[in-house]
Amino acid sequence: MARGKLEILSRHDVERIHGTSVKVLEKVGVMVHSPLVSDALLSAGAARSRDGTRILIPEEMVNEAIRNAPKSILLAARDGRNDIVIPSGRLFVANGGEGVYIKDMLTGARHPADSRDLRDFAMLSEAMPQADFFWPMVGAQEQPVELKGITEADVSLRHTRKHVQAMATNMQEARDMVDLAALLVGGKEELAKRPIISAVECPISPLTFEHGLVEGQFELSKWGIPVVAMSAAVAGLTSPVTIAGTAAQVNAENLASLVISQTAKKGAPFIYSSDSSPGDLQGGSIDYSALEAPLMRTAMGQMGRSYGLPTMVTGIGTEGLSVTLANAWEGVAHVSLQAMVPSDLGSGLGGVDQAMGASTEQFVADAWVWDIAKNIARDFEFDDAAIAFEIISEAGVDGKFLSKRHTV
């Protein structure tokens, strides 16, 4: 089989980035704003920097974490019919996540998002076969901070049977998410066997782990919940302005996150991830539409694959083009490159305004476009019959391909 795919890094490049990342972890270290997680890392073999502010992670810990991490992960659906096993040779996609407003693409009107909007998106995702799993598309903005995360998980699980990938912003929220999901599958042991939830727990660029997020990650890993280490560096603002420099830093952040999960529990499921992009240096924001963005995603996908880890580095979506498309094919060029990025998971259906908002019209348009664009990365036969030496030989004499059975 052959397949359309993107590559930007040579084997030598992969080795250089890995070597640089290891050097960063050993010499510079990471800031871990949690005494609990810091102490666990120190007990496992890490050390404090000379000034005591950073955790230095030796290469041996990194290598052991890579060895212990599962190379295949189940993202279970509640009904079993939409189970996802990664890697499996295809890209599974979800909608975008955590938008703060709803945008009407026809009128441009906006309103703050709440749990009712989240419910509607969960039901839409359930109905759309193009969406393989579900992110909480918008936040439950009407809830107090301490209830927002668990409300989003609850609403999502109530209204879709597909796998839900949420986020725990602290340890208590992680425990609540585990308890909630366990109720639906018959207990925590069953949940570890068939995790119907996973969690995006982001390192903060550069090289920092926020108190609540890292403790949430630590707790989830202990219970066997897959963790997605979505590093969201912004090149030129929170990481080096070059693709290579951002790749080295983001790789270091993922490896540090992997060590944290494996310190919590040996064999904890872990997904290598990056949502990094170039920065808009005039406005100080992310720029998902930058020409370098798919190249950056490709580099990170190659790094994750080099460790044998499942990856989530692809962004899917046409970002606000829904009402200007004459047909689905017009959006394919915008999305087709993402289909060839080396990634097992992707997200972004329905997102608008650089993922700050969400739109039901955009969700449907993105799904239609993705139906076509994903075929650019389908499997192609590459055996002797496909190479067709005999057909070339015959047509070289009579000049006819259309009449050949091979063509028919």
GROMACS .gro file of N, CA and C in nm, residues 161-252:
model
  276
  161ARG      N    1  -2.295   0.937   2.240
  161ARG     CA    2  -2.241   0.808   2.282
  161ARG      C    3  -2.099   0.789   2.232
  162LYS      N    4  -2.049   0.886   2.156
  162LYS     CA    5  -1.912   0.878   2.106
  162LYS      C    6  -1.813   0.911   2.219
  163HIS      N    7  -1.688   0.877   2.196
  163HIS     CA    8  -1.584   0.908   2.293
  163HIS      C    9  -1.577   1.058   2.317
  164VAL      N   10  -1.559   1.097   2.443
  164VAL     CA   11  -1.553   1.239   2.480
  164VAL      C   12  -1.412   1.272   2.528
  165GLN      N   13  -1.355   1.375   2.469
  165GLN     CA   14  -1.221   1.421   2.508
  165GLN      C   15  -1.234   1.559   2.570
  166ALA      N   16  -1.224   1.564   2.703
  166ALA     CA   17  -1.248   1.687   2.777
  166ALA      C   18  -1.118   1.739   2.839
  167MET      N   19  -1.127   1.811   2.949
  167MET     CA   20  -1.010   1.865   3.018
  167MET      C   21  -1.040   1.878   3.166
  168ALA      N   22  -0.944   1.838   3.250
  168ALA     CA   23  -0.956   1.860   3.394
  168ALA      C   24  -0.858   1.970   3.433
  169THR      N   25  -0.909   2.076   3.492
  169THR     CA   26  -0.823   2.190   3.525
  169THR      C   27  -0.763   2.180   3.665
  170ASN      N   28  -0.799   2.074   3.739
  170ASN     CA   29  -0.737   2.052   3.870
  170ASN      C   30  -0.762   1.908   3.913
  171MET      N   31  -0.704   1.869   4.025
  171MET     CA   32  -0.714   1.730   4.070
  171MET      C   33  -0.857   1.691   4.105
  172GLN      N   34  -0.931   1.779   4.172
  172GLN     CA   35  -1.068   1.746   4.210
  172GLN      C   36  -1.155   1.727   4.086
  173GLU      N   37  -1.135   1.811   3.987
  173GLU     CA   38  -1.211   1.798   3.864
  173GLU      C   39  -1.180   1.665   3.796
  174ALA      N   40  -1.053   1.624   3.800
  174ALA     CA   41  -1.014   1.495   3.742
  174ALA      C   42  -1.085   1.381   3.815
  175ARG      N   43  -1.087   1.388   3.948
  175ARG     CA   44  -1.156   1.283   4.025
  175ARG      C   45  -1.304   1.280   3.993
  176ASP      N   46  -1.365   1.397   3.981
  176ASP     CA   47  -1.508   1.402   3.948
  176ASP      C   48  -1.535   1.343   3.810
  177MET      N   49  -1.447   1.373   3.714
  177MET     CA   50  -1.464   1.318   3.579
  177MET      C   51  -1.454   1.166   3.580
  178VAL      N   52  -1.357   1.114   3.654
  178VAL     CA   53  -1.340   0.969   3.664
  178VAL      C   54  -1.463   0.906   3.729
  179ASP      N   55  -1.512   0.966   3.838
  179ASP     CA   56  -1.631   0.912   3.907
  179ASP      C   57  -1.752   0.912   3.814
  180LEU      N   58  -1.770   1.022   3.740
  180LEU     CA   59  -1.885   1.034   3.650
  180LEU      C   60  -1.878   0.929   3.540
  181ALA      N   61  -1.764   0.916   3.475
  181ALA     CA   62  -1.750   0.819   3.366
  181ALA      C   63  -1.762   0.676   3.418
  182ALA      N   64  -1.709   0.652   3.539
  182ALA     CA   65  -1.715   0.517   3.596
  182ALA      C   66  -1.858   0.473   3.619
  183LEU      N   67  -1.945   0.566   3.655
  183LEU     CA   68  -2.087   0.533   3.675
  183LEU      C   69  -2.150   0.476   3.549
  184LEU      N   70  -2.101   0.518   3.434
  184LEU     CA   71  -2.163   0.480   3.307
  184LEU      C   72  -2.112   0.347   3.253
  185VAL      N   73  -1.999   0.300   3.308
  185VAL     CA   74  -1.939   0.177   3.252
  185VAL      C   75  -1.929   0.065   3.354
  186GLY      N   76  -1.973   0.090   3.478
  186GLY     CA   77  -1.972  -0.016   3.578
  186GLY      C   78  -1.854  -0.016   3.671
  187GLY      N   79  -1.791   0.099   3.690
  187GLY     CA   80  -1.684   0.108   3.788
  187GLY      C   81  -1.552   0.154   3.728
  188LYS      N   82  -1.458   0.188   3.816
  188LYS     CA   83  -1.330   0.245   3.772
  188LYS      C   84  -1.242   0.141   3.704
  189GLU      N   85  -1.250   0.016   3.745
  189GLU     CA   86  -1.170  -0.087   3.678
  189GLU      C   87  -1.218  -0.105   3.534
  190GLU      N   88  -1.347  -0.104   3.514
  190GLU     CA   89  -1.401  -0.115   3.378
  190GLU      C   90  -1.365   0.008   3.296
  191LEU      N   91  -1.364   0.124   3.362
  191LEU     CA   92  -1.329   0.249   3.292
  191LEU      C   93  -1.185   0.243   3.242
  192ALA      N   94  -1.095   0.188   3.322
  192ALA     CA   95  -0.955   0.175   3.280
  192ALA      C   96  -0.943   0.082   3.160
  193LYS      N   97  -1.030  -0.020   3.154
  193LYS     CA   98  -1.027  -0.112   3.039
  193LYS      C   99  -1.089  -0.050   2.915
  194ARG      N  100  -1.198   0.026   2.937
  194ARG     CA  101  -1.268   0.091   2.826
  194ARG      C  102  -1.290   0.238   2.860
  195PRO      N  103  -1.184   0.318   2.845
  195PRO     CA  104  -1.197   0.460   2.880
  195PRO      C  105  -1.286   0.535   2.781
  196ILE      N  106  -1.404   0.576   2.828
  196ILE     CA  107  -1.497   0.649   2.741
  196ILE      C  108  -1.466   0.798   2.742
  197ILE      N  109  -1.370   0.837   2.824
  197ILE     CA  110  -1.322   0.975   2.825
  197ILE      C  111  -1.170   0.974   2.813
  198SER      N  112  -1.117   1.080   2.757
  198SER     CA  113  -0.976   1.111   2.763
  198SER      C  114  -0.967   1.259   2.794
  199ALA      N  115  -0.846   1.310   2.815
  199ALA     CA  116  -0.835   1.449   2.862
  199ALA      C  117  -0.719   1.520   2.796
  200VAL      N  118  -0.743   1.642   2.751
  200VAL     CA  119  -0.639   1.729   2.699
  200VAL      C  120  -0.581   1.808   2.816
  201GLU      N  121  -0.456   1.782   2.848
  201GLU     CA  122  -0.389   1.850   2.958
  201GLU      C  123  -0.264   1.918   2.902
  202CYS      N  124  -0.270   2.049   2.889
  202CYS     CA  125  -0.170   2.123   2.812
  202CYS      C  126  -0.049   2.166   2.895
  203PRO      N  127   0.073   2.132   2.849
  203PRO     CA  128   0.188   2.205   2.901
  203PRO      C  129   0.175   2.353   2.860
  204ILE      N  130   0.229   2.440   2.940
  204ILE     CA  131   0.224   2.584   2.908
  204ILE      C  132   0.360   2.625   2.854
  205SER      N  133   0.364   2.667   2.730
  205SER     CA  134   0.491   2.708   2.670
  205SER      C  135   0.533   2.845   2.724
  206PRO      N  136   0.664   2.860   2.755
  206PRO     CA  137   0.769   2.761   2.737
  206PRO      C  138   0.795   2.680   2.864
  207LEU      N  139   0.792   2.546   2.852
  207LEU     CA  140   0.848   2.452   2.949
  207LEU      C  141   0.790   2.468   3.090
  208THR      N  142   0.658   2.483   3.098
  208THR     CA  143   0.593   2.507   3.227
  208THR      C  144   0.471   2.417   3.241
  209PHE      N  145   0.449   2.367   3.363
  209PHE     CA  146   0.330   2.288   3.394
  209PHE      C  147   0.254   2.357   3.505
  210GLU      N  148   0.135   2.406   3.470
  210GLU     CA  149   0.052   2.482   3.563
  210GLU      C  150  -0.001   2.391   3.673
  211HIS      N  151  -0.020   2.443   3.791
  211HIS     CA  152  -0.054   2.367   3.911
  211HIS      C  153  -0.176   2.278   3.891
  212GLY      N  154  -0.288   2.336   3.850
  212GLY     CA  155  -0.411   2.259   3.839
  212GLY      C  156  -0.407   2.157   3.727
  213LEU      N  157  -0.360   2.198   3.610
  213LEU     CA  158  -0.356   2.108   3.495
  213LEU      C  159  -0.265   1.988   3.519
  214VAL      N  160  -0.147   2.011   3.577
  214VAL     CA  161  -0.054   1.899   3.594
  214VAL      C  162  -0.103   1.803   3.703
  215GLU      N  163  -0.170   1.855   3.805
  215GLU     CA  164  -0.226   1.765   3.906
  215GLU      C  165  -0.346   1.689   3.850
  216GLY      N  166  -0.424   1.754   3.762
  216GLY     CA  167  -0.532   1.683   3.694
  216GLY      C  168  -0.476   1.571   3.607
  217GLN      N  169  -0.369   1.600   3.533
  217GLN     CA  170  -0.304   1.498   3.450
  217GLN      C  171  -0.254   1.382   3.536
  218PHE      N  172  -0.191   1.412   3.647
  218PHE     CA  173  -0.135   1.310   3.735
  218PHE      C  174  -0.246   1.217   3.785
  219GLU      N  175  -0.358   1.275   3.826
  219GLU     CA  176  -0.470   1.197   3.878
  219GLU      C  177  -0.533   1.111   3.768
  220LEU      N  178  -0.554   1.168   3.652
  220LEU     CA  179  -0.614   1.093   3.542
  220LEU      C  180  -0.525   0.977   3.500
  221SER      N  181  -0.394   1.001   3.496
  221SER     CA  182  -0.301   0.895   3.456
  221SER      C  183  -0.306   0.779   3.555
  222LYS      N  184  -0.323   0.809   3.683
  222LYS     CA  185  -0.330   0.702   3.784
  222LYS      C  186  -0.448   0.609   3.758
  223TRP      N  187  -0.555   0.661   3.701
  223TRP     CA  188  -0.675   0.581   3.676
  223TRP      C  189  -0.681   0.526   3.534
  224GLY      N  190  -0.574   0.543   3.457
  224GLY     CA  191  -0.569   0.486   3.323
  224GLY      C  192  -0.646   0.563   3.218
  225ILE      N  193  -0.674   0.691   3.245
  225ILE     CA  194  -0.743   0.774   3.147
  225ILE      C  195  -0.640   0.830   3.049
  226PRO      N  196  -0.658   0.812   2.918
  226PRO     CA  197  -0.561   0.865   2.822
  226PRO      C  198  -0.547   1.017   2.833
  227VAL      N  199  -0.424   1.063   2.835
  227VAL     CA  200  -0.393   1.206   2.844
  227VAL      C  201  -0.331   1.254   2.714
  228VAL      N  202  -0.381   1.366   2.664
  228VAL     CA  203  -0.330   1.429   2.543
  228VAL      C  204  -0.247   1.550   2.584
  229ALA      N  205  -0.116   1.544   2.558
  229ALA     CA  206  -0.027   1.652   2.602
  229ALA      C  207  -0.021   1.760   2.495
  230MET      N  208  -0.127   1.839   2.483
  230MET     CA  209  -0.138   1.933   2.373
  230MET      C  210  -0.058   2.061   2.400
  231SER      N  211   0.065   2.060   2.358
  231SER     CA  212   0.149   2.178   2.368
  231SER      C  213   0.105   2.278   2.261
  232ALA      N  214   0.075   2.399   2.302
  232ALA     CA  215   0.023   2.499   2.208
  232ALA      C  216   0.118   2.619   2.201
  233ALA      N  217   0.241   2.592   2.162
  233ALA     CA  218   0.339   2.699   2.149
  233ALA      C  219   0.301   2.791   2.033
  234VAL      N  220   0.334   2.917   2.047
  234VAL     CA  221   0.311   3.016   1.941
  234VAL      C  222   0.447   3.067   1.898
  235ALA      N  223   0.491   3.026   1.779
  235ALA     CA  224   0.626   3.055   1.733
  235ALA      C  225   0.651   3.206   1.727
  236GLY      N  226   0.758   3.248   1.787
  236GLY     CA  227   0.793   3.390   1.793
  236GLY      C  228   0.742   3.459   1.916
  237LEU      N  229   0.647   3.395   1.987
  237LEU     CA  230   0.590   3.454   2.108
  237LEU      C  231   0.618   3.368   2.231
  238THR      N  232   0.590   3.237   2.221
  238THR     CA  233   0.616   3.149   2.336
  238THR      C  234   0.709   3.033   2.299
  239SER      N  235   0.766   3.039   2.179
  239SER     CA  236   0.867   2.942   2.136
  239SER      C  237   0.952   3.009   2.029
  240PRO      N  238   1.065   2.948   1.991
  240PRO     CA  239   1.147   3.009   1.885
  240PRO      C  240   1.067   3.034   1.758
  241VAL      N  241   1.106   3.135   1.683
  241VAL     CA  242   1.029   3.175   1.566
  241VAL      C  243   1.043   3.076   1.452
  242THR      N  244   1.144   2.989   1.457
  242THR     CA  245   1.166   2.891   1.351
  242THR      C  246   1.086   2.763   1.375
  243ILE      N  247   1.058   2.690   1.267
  243ILE     CA  248   0.991   2.561   1.279
  243ILE      C  249   1.077   2.465   1.359
  244ALA      N  250   1.206   2.461   1.331
  244ALA     CA  251   1.296   2.368   1.399
  244ALA      C  252   1.305   2.398   1.548
  245GLY      N  253   1.315   2.525   1.584
  245GLY     CA  254   1.324   2.562   1.725
  245GLY      C  255   1.197   2.532   1.801
  246THR      N  256   1.083   2.561   1.740
  246THR     CA  257   0.956   2.529   1.803
  246THR      C  258   0.940   2.379   1.818
  247ALA      N  259   0.983   2.303   1.716
  247ALA     CA  260   0.973   2.157   1.724
  247ALA      C  261   1.055   2.103   1.840
  248ALA      N  262   1.176   2.157   1.860
  248ALA     CA  263   1.261   2.110   1.970
  248ALA      C  264   1.199   2.140   2.105
  249GLN      N  265   1.142   2.260   2.121
  249GLN     CA  266   1.081   2.297   2.249
  249GLN      C  267   0.954   2.217   2.275
  250VAL      N  268   0.867   2.209   2.175
  250VAL     CA  269   0.741   2.135   2.192
  250VAL      C  270   0.769   1.988   2.218
  251ASN      N  271   0.870   1.934   2.154
  251ASN     CA  272   0.907   1.795   2.178
  251ASN      C  273   0.953   1.776   2.323
  252ALA      N  274   1.030   1.872   2.373
  252ALA     CA  275   1.074   1.865   2.514
  252ALA      C  276   0.954   1.871   2.607
   0.00000   0.00000   0.00000
